[in-house]
GROMACS .gro file of C-alpha atoms in nm:
model
  448
    1MET     CA    1   9.632  14.798  12.717
    2ARG     CA    2   9.689  14.820  12.341
    3SER     CA    3   9.887  14.495  12.334
    4GLN     CA    4   9.584  14.292  12.439
    5PRO     CA    5   9.394  14.320  12.108
    6LYS     CA    6   9.709  14.228  11.918
    7SER     CA    7   9.756  13.925  12.141
    8GLN     CA    8   9.396  13.819  12.084
    9SER     CA    9   9.438  13.877  11.711
   10ARG     CA   10   9.745  13.653  11.702
   11LYS     CA   11   9.558  13.384  11.896
   12SER     CA   12   9.265  13.407  11.655
   13LEU     CA   13   9.502  13.380  11.361
   14LYS     CA   14   9.673  13.076  11.510
   15GLY     CA   15   9.335  12.920  11.578
   16ALA     CA   16   9.230  12.982  11.219
   17PHE     CA   17   9.550  12.828  11.087
   18ALA     CA   18   9.508  12.531  11.322
   19LEU     CA   19   9.150  12.482  11.207
   20PHE     CA   20   9.257  12.513  10.844
   21GLY     CA   21   9.539  12.263  10.901
   22MET     CA   22   9.303  12.017  11.069
   23THR     CA   23   9.045  12.056  10.792
   24PHE     CA   24   9.313  12.010  10.526
   25ALA     CA   25   9.451  11.702  10.704
   26LEU     CA   26   9.105  11.549  10.734
   27GLY     CA   27   9.029  11.628  10.371
   28PHE     CA   28   9.362  11.498  10.246
   29SER     CA   29   9.363  11.182  10.459
   30PRO     CA   30   9.136  10.984  10.221
   31VAL     CA   31   9.370  11.080   9.935
   32ALA     CA   32   9.673  10.957  10.129
   33PHE     CA   33   9.487  10.643  10.234
   34ASN     CA   34   9.386  10.563   9.874
   35LEU     CA   35   9.739  10.633   9.756
   36VAL     CA   36   9.879  10.376  10.000
   37VAL     CA   37   9.614  10.106   9.947
   38ASP     CA   38   9.543  10.178   9.577
   39PRO     CA   39   9.255   9.925   9.561
   40TYR     CA   40   9.222   9.928   9.181
   41GLN     CA   41   9.600   9.929   9.125
   42VAL     CA   42   9.592  10.246   8.918
   43ILE     CA   43   9.909  10.394   9.069
   44SER     CA   44  10.116  10.077   9.105
   45SER     CA   45  10.085   9.700   9.076
   46LYS     CA   46  10.005   9.513   9.398
   47ASP     CA   47  10.075   9.150   9.476
   48ARG     CA   48   9.741   9.048   9.623
   49THR     CA   49   9.544   8.727   9.646
   50THR     CA   50   9.256   8.660   9.406
   51ALA     CA   51   9.008   8.689   9.693
   52ILE     CA   52   9.129   9.040   9.780
   53ASN     CA   53   9.138   9.152   9.416
   54ASP     CA   54   8.781   9.025   9.380
   55LEU     CA   55   8.673   9.277   9.646
   56ALA     CA   56   8.785   9.562   9.422
   57GLU     CA   57   8.658   9.409   9.098
   58LYS     CA   58   8.309   9.330   9.228
   59SER     CA   59   8.282   9.671   9.390
   60HIS     CA   60   8.325   9.845   9.052
   61TYR     CA   61   8.377   9.609   8.758
   62PRO     CA   62   8.452   9.870   8.485
   63LEU     CA   63   8.699  10.059   8.705
   64TRP     CA   64   8.889   9.740   8.786
   65LYS     CA   65   8.888   9.612   8.429
   66LEU     CA   66   8.967   9.939   8.249
   67ALA     CA   67   9.255  10.006   8.489
   68LYS     CA   68   9.421   9.700   8.328
   69TYR     CA   69   9.376   9.831   7.974
   70LYS     CA   70   9.693   9.969   7.813
   71HIS     CA   71   9.669  10.141   7.476
   72GLY     CA   72   9.851   9.936   7.210
   73ALA     CA   73   9.908   9.631   7.431
   74HIS     CA   74   9.607   9.417   7.329
   75ASP     CA   75   9.495   9.263   7.001
   76THR     CA   76   9.175   9.094   7.126
   77VAL     CA   77   8.912   9.246   7.357
   78ILE     CA   78   8.619   9.060   7.515
   79LEU     CA   79   8.301   9.257   7.598
   80GLY     CA   80   7.974   9.160   7.765
   81ASP     CA   81   7.823   9.065   8.101
   82SER     CA   82   7.914   8.809   8.370
   83ARG     CA   83   7.901   8.519   8.124
   84ALA     CA   84   8.151   8.687   7.894
   85ARG     CA   85   8.351   8.779   8.205
   86SER     CA   86   8.378   8.404   8.273
   87LEU     CA   87   8.600   8.381   7.962
   88ARG     CA   88   8.893   8.500   8.170
   89ASP     CA   89   9.219   8.646   8.043
   90LYS     CA   90   9.419   8.343   8.150
   91TYR     CA   91   9.202   8.107   7.941
   92TRP     CA   92   9.282   8.306   7.626
   93HIS     CA   93   9.651   8.322   7.718
   94GLU     CA   94   9.662   7.947   7.788
   95ALA     CA   95   9.502   7.878   7.449
   96GLY     CA   96   9.758   8.090   7.262
   97LEU     CA   97   9.601   8.438   7.236
   98THR     CA   98   9.844   8.604   7.475
   99LYS     CA   99   9.741   8.964   7.408
  100ALA     CA  100   9.371   8.916   7.482
  101LEU     CA  101   9.205   9.136   7.747
  102ASN     CA  102   8.867   9.069   7.903
  103LEU     CA  103   8.668   9.391   7.952
  104ALA     CA  104   8.335   9.221   8.032
  105TYR     CA  105   8.162   9.316   8.357
  106GLY     CA  106   7.942   9.139   8.607
  107GLY     CA  107   7.589   9.268   8.541
  108GLY     CA  108   7.710   9.425   8.217
  109THR     CA  109   7.464   9.594   7.980
  110ILE     CA  110   7.469   9.685   7.612
  111PRO     CA  111   7.524  10.056   7.700
  112GLU     CA  112   7.834   9.944   7.892
  113ILE     CA  113   7.952   9.738   7.595
  114TYR     CA  114   7.912  10.044   7.374
  115SER     CA  115   8.081  10.284   7.619
  116THR     CA  116   8.375  10.046   7.659
  117PHE     CA  117   8.404  10.025   7.282
  118LYS     CA  118   8.415  10.406   7.262
  119ALA     CA  119   8.692  10.412   7.522
  120ILE     CA  120   8.917  10.179   7.318
  121LYS     CA  121   8.813  10.243   6.956
  122ASN     CA  122   9.118  10.459   6.878
  123ASP     CA  123   9.355  10.173   6.960
  124GLY     CA  124   9.500  10.067   6.624
  125ASN     CA  125   9.638   9.741   6.766
  126ILE     CA  126   9.296   9.584   6.826
  127ARG     CA  127   9.226   9.316   6.566
  128ARG     CA  128   8.933   9.127   6.723
  129LEU     CA  129   8.626   9.202   6.935
  130ILE     CA  130   8.452   8.910   7.109
  131ILE     CA  131   8.108   9.016   7.235
  132GLY     CA  132   7.894   8.804   7.467
  133ILE     CA  133   7.529   8.879   7.394
  134GLN     CA  134   7.181   8.739   7.463
  135LEU     CA  135   6.822   8.841   7.394
  136ARG     CA  136   6.751   8.963   7.748
  137SER     CA  137   7.013   9.240   7.717
  138PHE     CA  138   6.819   9.412   7.436
  139ASP     CA  139   6.550   9.544   7.671
  140GLU     CA  140   6.629   9.898   7.793
  141ASP     CA  141   6.459   9.819   8.123
  142HIS     CA  142   6.715   9.543   8.182
  143LYS     CA  143   6.912   9.664   8.486
  144GLY     CA  144   6.761  10.005   8.426
  145GLY     CA  145   6.998  10.077   8.139
  146MET     CA  146   7.286  10.086   8.389
  147ASN     CA  147   7.616  10.226   8.264
  148ARG     CA  148   7.911  10.239   8.507
  149VAL     CA  149   8.174  10.290   8.237
  150PRO     CA  150   8.168  10.672   8.205
  151GLU     CA  151   8.247  10.709   8.577
  152ALA     CA  152   8.535  10.462   8.545
  153VAL     CA  153   8.675  10.645   8.242
  154LYS     CA  154   8.654  10.978   8.428
  155LEU     CA  155   8.836  10.844   8.735
  156LEU     CA  156   9.109  10.681   8.527
  157SER     CA  157   9.164  10.993   8.317
  158ASN     CA  158   9.269  11.194   8.625
  159ARG     CA  159   9.455  11.024   8.909
  160PHE     CA  160   9.360  11.292   9.161
  161ASN     CA  161   8.992  11.230   9.084
  162TYR     CA  162   9.061  10.862   9.150
  163LEU     CA  163   9.242  10.928   9.480
  164LYS     CA  164   8.975  11.159   9.622
  165ASN     CA  165   8.676  10.950   9.515
  166TRP     CA  166   8.459  10.833   9.805
  167HIS     CA  167   8.380  10.495   9.648
  168VAL     CA  168   8.752  10.427   9.605
  169THR     CA  169   8.803  10.518   9.972
  170LYS     CA  170   8.534  10.272  10.079
  171THR     CA  171   8.697   9.998   9.872
  172SER     CA  172   9.036  10.089  10.022
  173ALA     CA  173   8.889  10.044  10.369
  174ASP     CA  174   8.745   9.703  10.277
  175ILE     CA  175   9.078   9.583  10.139
  176PHE     CA  176   9.274   9.732  10.431
  177LYS     CA  177   9.054   9.540  10.676
  178VAL     CA  178   9.120   9.211  10.498
  179GLU     CA  179   9.493   9.266  10.451
  180ASN     CA  180   9.538   9.369  10.815
  181ALA     CA  181   9.281   9.141  10.973
  182ASP     CA  182   9.517   9.001  11.240
  183ALA     CA  183   9.635   9.342  11.358
  184ILE     CA  184   9.280   9.480  11.364
  185ASP     CA  185   9.163   9.172  11.555
  186GLN     CA  186   9.432   9.224  11.819
  187VAL     CA  187   9.333   9.589  11.862
  188MET     CA  188   8.966   9.492  11.891
  189ARG     CA  189   9.045   9.229  12.153
  190ALA     CA  190   9.244   9.480  12.356
  191THR     CA  191   8.964   9.735  12.325
  192GLN     CA  192   8.703   9.480  12.434
  193GLN     CA  193   8.906   9.376  12.737
  194PHE     CA  194   8.948   9.739  12.842
  195SER     CA  195   8.580   9.805  12.783
  196MET     CA  196   8.476   9.502  12.989
  197LYS     CA  197   8.695   9.606  13.279
  198ALA     CA  198   8.579   9.966  13.265
  199ASN     CA  199   8.210   9.876  13.245
  200ALA     CA  200   8.195   9.591  13.496
  201SER     CA  201   7.842   9.557  13.634
  202GLU     CA  202   7.732   9.481  13.989
  203LEU     CA  203   7.542   9.155  13.957
  204GLY     CA  204   7.441   9.108  14.317
  205LYS     CA  205   7.481   8.801  14.534
  206SER     CA  206   7.575   8.468  14.383
  207GLY     CA  207   7.274   8.272  14.263
  208GLU     CA  208   7.039   8.569  14.285
  209THR     CA  209   7.101   8.724  13.940
  210PRO     CA  210   6.826   8.638  13.688
  211LEU     CA  211   6.922   8.483  13.351
  212LYS     CA  212   6.775   8.783  13.165
  213LYS     CA  213   7.023   9.008  13.345
  214LEU     CA  214   7.317   8.778  13.271
  215LEU     CA  215   7.236   8.782  12.900
  216GLU     CA  216   7.231   9.160  12.868
  217PRO     CA  217   7.485   9.270  12.600
  218LYS     CA  218   7.674   9.497  12.840
  219ILE     CA  219   7.737   9.195  13.064
  220CYS     CA  220   7.768   8.897  12.832
  221PHE     CA  221   7.931   9.058  12.530
  222GLY     CA  222   8.255   8.868  12.469
  223CYS     CA  223   8.171   8.582  12.705
  224ASP     CA  224   8.375   8.267  12.643
  225LEU     CA  225   8.171   7.966  12.534
  226PRO     CA  226   8.215   7.636  12.721
  227GLU     CA  227   8.491   7.417  12.585
  228GLY     CA  228   8.437   7.075  12.428
  229LEU     CA  229   8.116   7.158  12.240
  230SER     CA  230   8.079   6.961  11.918
  231SER     CA  231   8.003   7.153  11.602
  232VAL     CA  232   7.661   7.143  11.440
  233PRO     CA  233   7.682   6.889  11.156
  234TYR     CA  234   7.667   7.032  10.804
  235ILE     CA  235   7.407   6.856  10.595
  236ARG     CA  236   7.550   6.816  10.247
  237THR     CA  237   7.313   6.746   9.962
  238GLY     CA  238   7.435   6.541   9.671
  239ALA     CA  239   7.536   6.728   9.358
  240TRP     CA  240   7.271   6.681   9.089
  241THR     CA  241   7.437   6.667   8.752
  242GLY     CA  242   7.145   6.586   8.529
  243GLN     CA  243   7.331   6.306   8.356
  244GLY     CA  244   7.131   6.146   8.080
  245ARG     CA  245   6.937   6.461   7.988
  246GLY     CA  246   7.151   6.548   7.690
  247HIS     CA  247   7.177   6.382   7.354
  248GLN     CA  248   6.809   6.313   7.297
  249TYR     CA  249   6.747   6.689   7.279
  250PHE     CA  250   6.984   6.763   6.992
  251ARG     CA  251   6.818   6.824   6.658
  252TYR     CA  252   6.981   6.884   6.322
  253TYR     CA  253   6.817   7.132   6.092
  254THR     CA  254   6.770   7.027   5.729
  255GLU     CA  255   6.743   7.230   5.411
  256GLU     CA  256   6.372   7.143   5.398
  257SER     CA  257   6.302   7.263   5.753
  258LEU     CA  258   6.490   7.587   5.688
  259THR     CA  259   6.312   7.652   5.360
  260ASN     CA  260   5.957   7.573   5.467
  261ALA     CA  261   5.951   7.690   5.829
  262SER     CA  262   5.854   8.036   5.947
  263LEU     CA  263   6.085   8.203   6.198
  264PRO     CA  264   5.901   8.085   6.511
  265GLU     CA  265   5.870   7.730   6.371
  266PHE     CA  266   6.242   7.730   6.295
  267TYR     CA  267   6.328   7.806   6.656
  268LEU     CA  268   6.052   7.584   6.795
  269SER     CA  269   6.183   7.285   6.601
  270ASP     CA  270   6.449   7.264   6.872
  271TRP     CA  271   6.169   7.193   7.117
  272ASN     CA  272   5.994   6.925   6.913
  273ALA     CA  273   6.250   6.685   7.057
  274PHE     CA  274   6.227   6.832   7.407
  275SER     CA  275   5.983   6.649   7.632
  276GLY     CA  276   5.909   6.950   7.851
  277SER     CA  277   6.046   7.115   8.160
  278ASN     CA  278   6.215   6.906   8.427
  279SER     CA  279   6.196   7.189   8.679
  280ALA     CA  280   6.038   6.955   8.934
  281THR     CA  281   6.367   6.768   8.953
  282LEU     CA  282   6.595   7.072   8.944
  283PRO     CA  283   6.799   7.174   9.249
  284LYS     CA  284   6.633   7.457   9.445
  285LYS     CA  285   6.859   7.734   9.317
  286PHE     CA  286   6.814   7.631   8.954
  287ASP     CA  287   6.440   7.582   8.998
  288ARG     CA  288   6.397   7.925   9.160
  289GLN     CA  289   6.587   8.093   8.877
  290VAL     CA  290   6.379   7.919   8.610
  291ARG     CA  291   6.042   7.988   8.775
  292LYS     CA  292   6.100   8.340   8.912
  293ASN     CA  293   6.391   8.494   8.724
  294GLY     CA  294   6.294   8.332   8.395
  295THR     CA  295   5.945   8.480   8.419
  296ALA     CA  296   6.072   8.821   8.529
  297ASP     CA  297   6.325   8.828   8.245
  298TRP     CA  298   6.052   8.834   7.982
  299ARG     CA  299   5.777   9.027   8.158
  300SER     CA  300   5.703   9.337   7.944
  301PHE     CA  301   6.009   9.262   7.729
  302HIS     CA  302   6.065   9.525   7.462
  303GLU     CA  303   6.349   9.496   7.213
  304SER     CA  304   6.543   9.819   7.176
  305GLU     CA  305   6.637   9.951   6.832
  306ARG     CA  306   6.869  10.197   7.005
  307TYR     CA  307   7.067   9.906   7.149
  308TRP     CA  308   7.081   9.747   6.804
  309SER     CA  309   7.218  10.076   6.667
  310TYR     CA  310   7.504  10.054   6.920
  311LEU     CA  311   7.604   9.712   6.786
  312GLU     CA  312   7.565   9.830   6.426
  313THR     CA  313   7.800  10.122   6.499
  314ILE     CA  314   8.056   9.881   6.644
  315ALA     CA  315   8.025   9.652   6.341
  316SER     CA  316   8.063   9.943   6.098
  317TRP     CA  317   8.375  10.064   6.280
  318ALA     CA  318   8.515   9.710   6.276
  319LYS     CA  319   8.453   9.669   5.903
  320ASN     CA  320   8.631   9.997   5.827
  321ARG     CA  321   8.927   9.899   6.049
  322ASN     CA  322   8.943   9.536   5.931
  323VAL     CA  323   8.865   9.420   6.285
  324GLU     CA  324   8.694   9.083   6.321
  325VAL     CA  325   8.377   9.067   6.533
  326VAL     CA  326   8.253   8.744   6.693
  327PHE     CA  327   7.930   8.733   6.893
  328VAL     CA  328   7.894   8.455   7.152
  329VAL     CA  329   7.543   8.356   7.260
  330PRO     CA  330   7.623   8.189   7.595
  331PRO     CA  331   7.463   7.862   7.704
  332THR     CA  332   7.191   7.839   7.968
  333ILE     CA  333   7.019   7.524   8.092
  334VAL     CA  334   6.740   7.392   7.867
  335GLU     CA  335   6.466   7.481   8.116
  336MET     CA  336   6.580   7.844   8.111
  337GLN     CA  337   6.578   7.842   7.730
  338GLU     CA  338   6.222   7.710   7.741
  339THR     CA  339   6.104   8.026   7.920
  340ILE     CA  340   6.173   8.218   7.597
  341VAL     CA  341   5.938   7.989   7.407
  342LYS     CA  342   5.671   7.994   7.680
  343ASN     CA  343   5.667   8.374   7.675
  344GLY     CA  344   5.614   8.391   7.299
  345LEU     CA  345   5.960   8.522   7.208
  346ALA     CA  346   6.080   8.236   6.987
  347ALA     CA  347   6.075   8.458   6.679
  348ASN     CA  348   6.273   8.730   6.859
  349SER     CA  349   6.534   8.480   6.967
  350HIS     CA  350   6.578   8.340   6.619
  351GLN     CA  351   6.572   8.683   6.454
  352MET     CA  352   6.843   8.800   6.696
  353ARG     CA  353   7.077   8.531   6.562
  354LEU     CA  354   7.003   8.623   6.201
  355ARG     CA  355   7.050   8.994   6.266
  356LEU     CA  356   7.371   8.947   6.463
  357SER     CA  357   7.514   8.735   6.182
  358THR     CA  358   7.491   9.036   5.948
  359LEU     CA  359   7.722   9.221   6.189
  360GLY     CA  360   7.971   8.945   6.261
  361LYS     CA  361   8.015   8.573   6.311
  362VAL     CA  362   7.782   8.422   6.574
  363LEU     CA  363   7.888   8.131   6.795
  364ASP     CA  364   7.555   8.005   6.931
  365LEU     CA  365   7.553   7.773   7.233
  366ASP     CA  366   7.206   7.838   7.371
  367PHE     CA  367   6.984   7.560   7.237
  368PRO     CA  368   6.894   7.208   7.359
  369ASN     CA  369   7.204   6.989   7.336
  370SER     CA  370   7.422   6.765   7.550
  371LEU     CA  371   7.599   7.068   7.699
  372THR     CA  372   7.291   7.263   7.808
  373ALA     CA  373   7.102   6.951   7.922
  374ASP     CA  374   7.371   6.853   8.176
  375LEU     CA  375   7.351   7.057   8.497
  376GLY     CA  376   7.702   6.944   8.583
  377ASN     CA  377   7.824   7.201   8.329
  378PHE     CA  378   7.662   7.491   8.517
  379THR     CA  379   7.699   7.672   8.848
  380ASP     CA  380   7.342   7.804   8.818
  381ALA     CA  381   7.072   7.822   8.552
  382TYR     CA  382   7.251   8.107   8.373
  383HIS     CA  383   7.624   8.050   8.431
  384PHE     CA  384   7.851   7.776   8.297
  385ASN     CA  385   8.154   7.645   8.484
  386SER     CA  386   8.525   7.702   8.415
  387LYS     CA  387   8.555   7.378   8.216
  388VAL     CA  388   8.297   7.501   7.965
  389ALA     CA  389   8.448   7.853   7.968
  390ARG     CA  390   8.786   7.718   7.856
  391ALA     CA  391   8.614   7.515   7.583
  392ILE     CA  392   8.426   7.823   7.458
  393VAL     CA  393   8.751   8.017   7.440
  394GLY     CA  394   8.909   7.738   7.238
  395GLU     CA  395   8.618   7.724   6.996
  396VAL     CA  396   8.615   8.101   6.947
  397ILE     CA  397   8.985   8.100   6.864
  398THR     CA  398   8.934   7.808   6.625
  399SER     CA  399   8.656   7.998   6.444
  400LEU     CA  400   8.861   8.315   6.389
  401ASP     CA  401   8.953   8.418   6.034
  402GLU     CA  402   9.317   8.438   6.137
  403LYS     CA  403   9.414   8.083   6.221
  404PHE     CA  404   9.584   7.998   6.547
  405ILE     CA  405   9.709   7.672   6.690
  406VAL     CA  406   9.486   7.631   6.995
  407LYS     CA  407   9.659   7.483   7.296
  408LYS     CA  408   9.382   7.258   7.424
  409ARG     CA  409   9.365   7.136   7.782
  410LYS     CA  410   9.297   6.767   7.839
  411THR     CA  411   9.012   6.849   8.073
  412ALA     CA  412   8.833   7.084   7.833
  413PHE     CA  413   8.471   7.010   7.738
  414ASP     CA  414   8.449   6.936   7.364
  415LEU     CA  415   8.183   7.160   7.209
  416LYS     CA  416   8.223   6.997   6.865
  417CYS     CA  417   8.124   7.318   6.687
  418ASN     CA  418   8.245   7.186   6.352
  419ARG     CA  419   8.164   6.820   6.401
  420LYS     CA  420   8.110   6.626   6.079
  421ASP     CA  421   7.950   6.286   6.115
  422GLY     CA  422   7.806   6.229   5.770
  423ARG     CA  423   7.527   6.484   5.802
  424LYS     CA  424   7.515   6.806   5.605
  425THR     CA  425   7.642   7.075   5.840
  426ASN     CA  426   7.653   7.394   5.633
  427LEU     CA  427   7.299   7.507   5.551
  428LYS     CA  428   7.161   7.821   5.390
  429VAL     CA  429   6.913   7.984   5.629
  430THR     CA  430   6.796   8.292   5.443
  431GLY     CA  431   6.957   8.534   5.199
  432ASN     CA  432   7.331   8.492   5.244
  433ILE     CA  433   7.310   8.368   5.607
  434HIS     CA  434   7.452   8.019   5.655
  435LEU     CA  435   7.437   7.788   5.954
  436THR     CA  436   7.714   7.544   6.046
  437GLN     CA  437   7.585   7.280   6.286
  438GLY     CA  438   7.788   7.108   6.553
  439MET     CA  439   7.691   6.880   6.837
  440ASN     CA  440   7.692   7.149   7.107
  441CYS     CA  441   7.709   7.477   6.915
  442ARG     CA  442   7.603   7.640   6.591
  443ILE     CA  443   7.784   7.902   6.388
  444TRP     CA  444   7.575   8.162   6.204
  445GLU     CA  445   7.750   8.386   5.952
  446ALA     CA  446   7.695   8.585   5.638
  447GLN     CA  447   7.867   8.442   5.332
  448SER     CA  448   7.921   8.623   5.004
   0.00000   0.00000   0.00000
């Protein structure tokens, strides 16, 4: 009789161990899964297609980008949002800056620029910071002050934290589905066939089953469509390039206009040659962005001094370390630029350029010119195409204090930042700020 409690005790102990083992296995399985898939390639390098890598990058931009950062391996770092992200690593490498690393993120904010800077500031090999910046980013309500960088830094500082992270597991599952699509499809087909056989319905006599019954999901799910059906034709609309909207908008500043104009008048002089918005002729996507997004961008806009202090801290660090800083104001289409003027922020836009130029060189592309007047150079009202991106990279490298021989591609768009055609191009704006005018860009910088 006494052996019975001992037997029950042993059974209880085995059950407890079994439950513990099952719990441990379930808890450890995401870790093992992430270790095998390694979506952000933190553990090892994976040979994956661009489309699959994009799944990981777009799921968590800072985590993907910072996983590629290696202390001491880079001399040039690019920071900013999706427009700076468009200046891809390979464009810098093609142009001759082979140690450049792009750490700009889709939807990036100034807090993310600052947090990324803090993560790399102790790297003594960094000689240049290229920062994509625009007026909209200076509002703290922009994207709610989002900052995804601290989480990325935390996950990358401890590999176990990375492997047990639920977001990483979700990304692993997404990548696993794509990489094993054929195998998963075969399993699903087999499962569907079994399910159909196991759940066959009694439909009644031939010709007496109503259509509503036949179309029930449990009956018609997986039905084969009739063969020989022609596909629905795809209606393709012609690509609208906006040819002919360009050169008449370019305006050279003169010493007289710079001396006599107030700040708003200085900026508005760009628009004296602009005949007004052509939004009525814009493609739907562009038009929607100009009318809706453009208005929303500037509604209750408030320029943050805290965000300016972040950039001032970066500039001070760079000056002490002899690191060159170049700000790039990315191009948008002229109608999008006009929304700044319509919302009474011309002075803010101009003052931003002057203030940035006290912190570093400013490569300004966002004003009416042949580049921003041609929709063929853009994928939407905000974003330029790869041809323009390569050209911007080339111009940035050309403008650097340390001179490089830029390997230009034959297909690159010529920004003509330093074009000289008989006009005076280097003008004093105010104090020691000078403006160098080109056909499609302007360079603002402080000169001693």
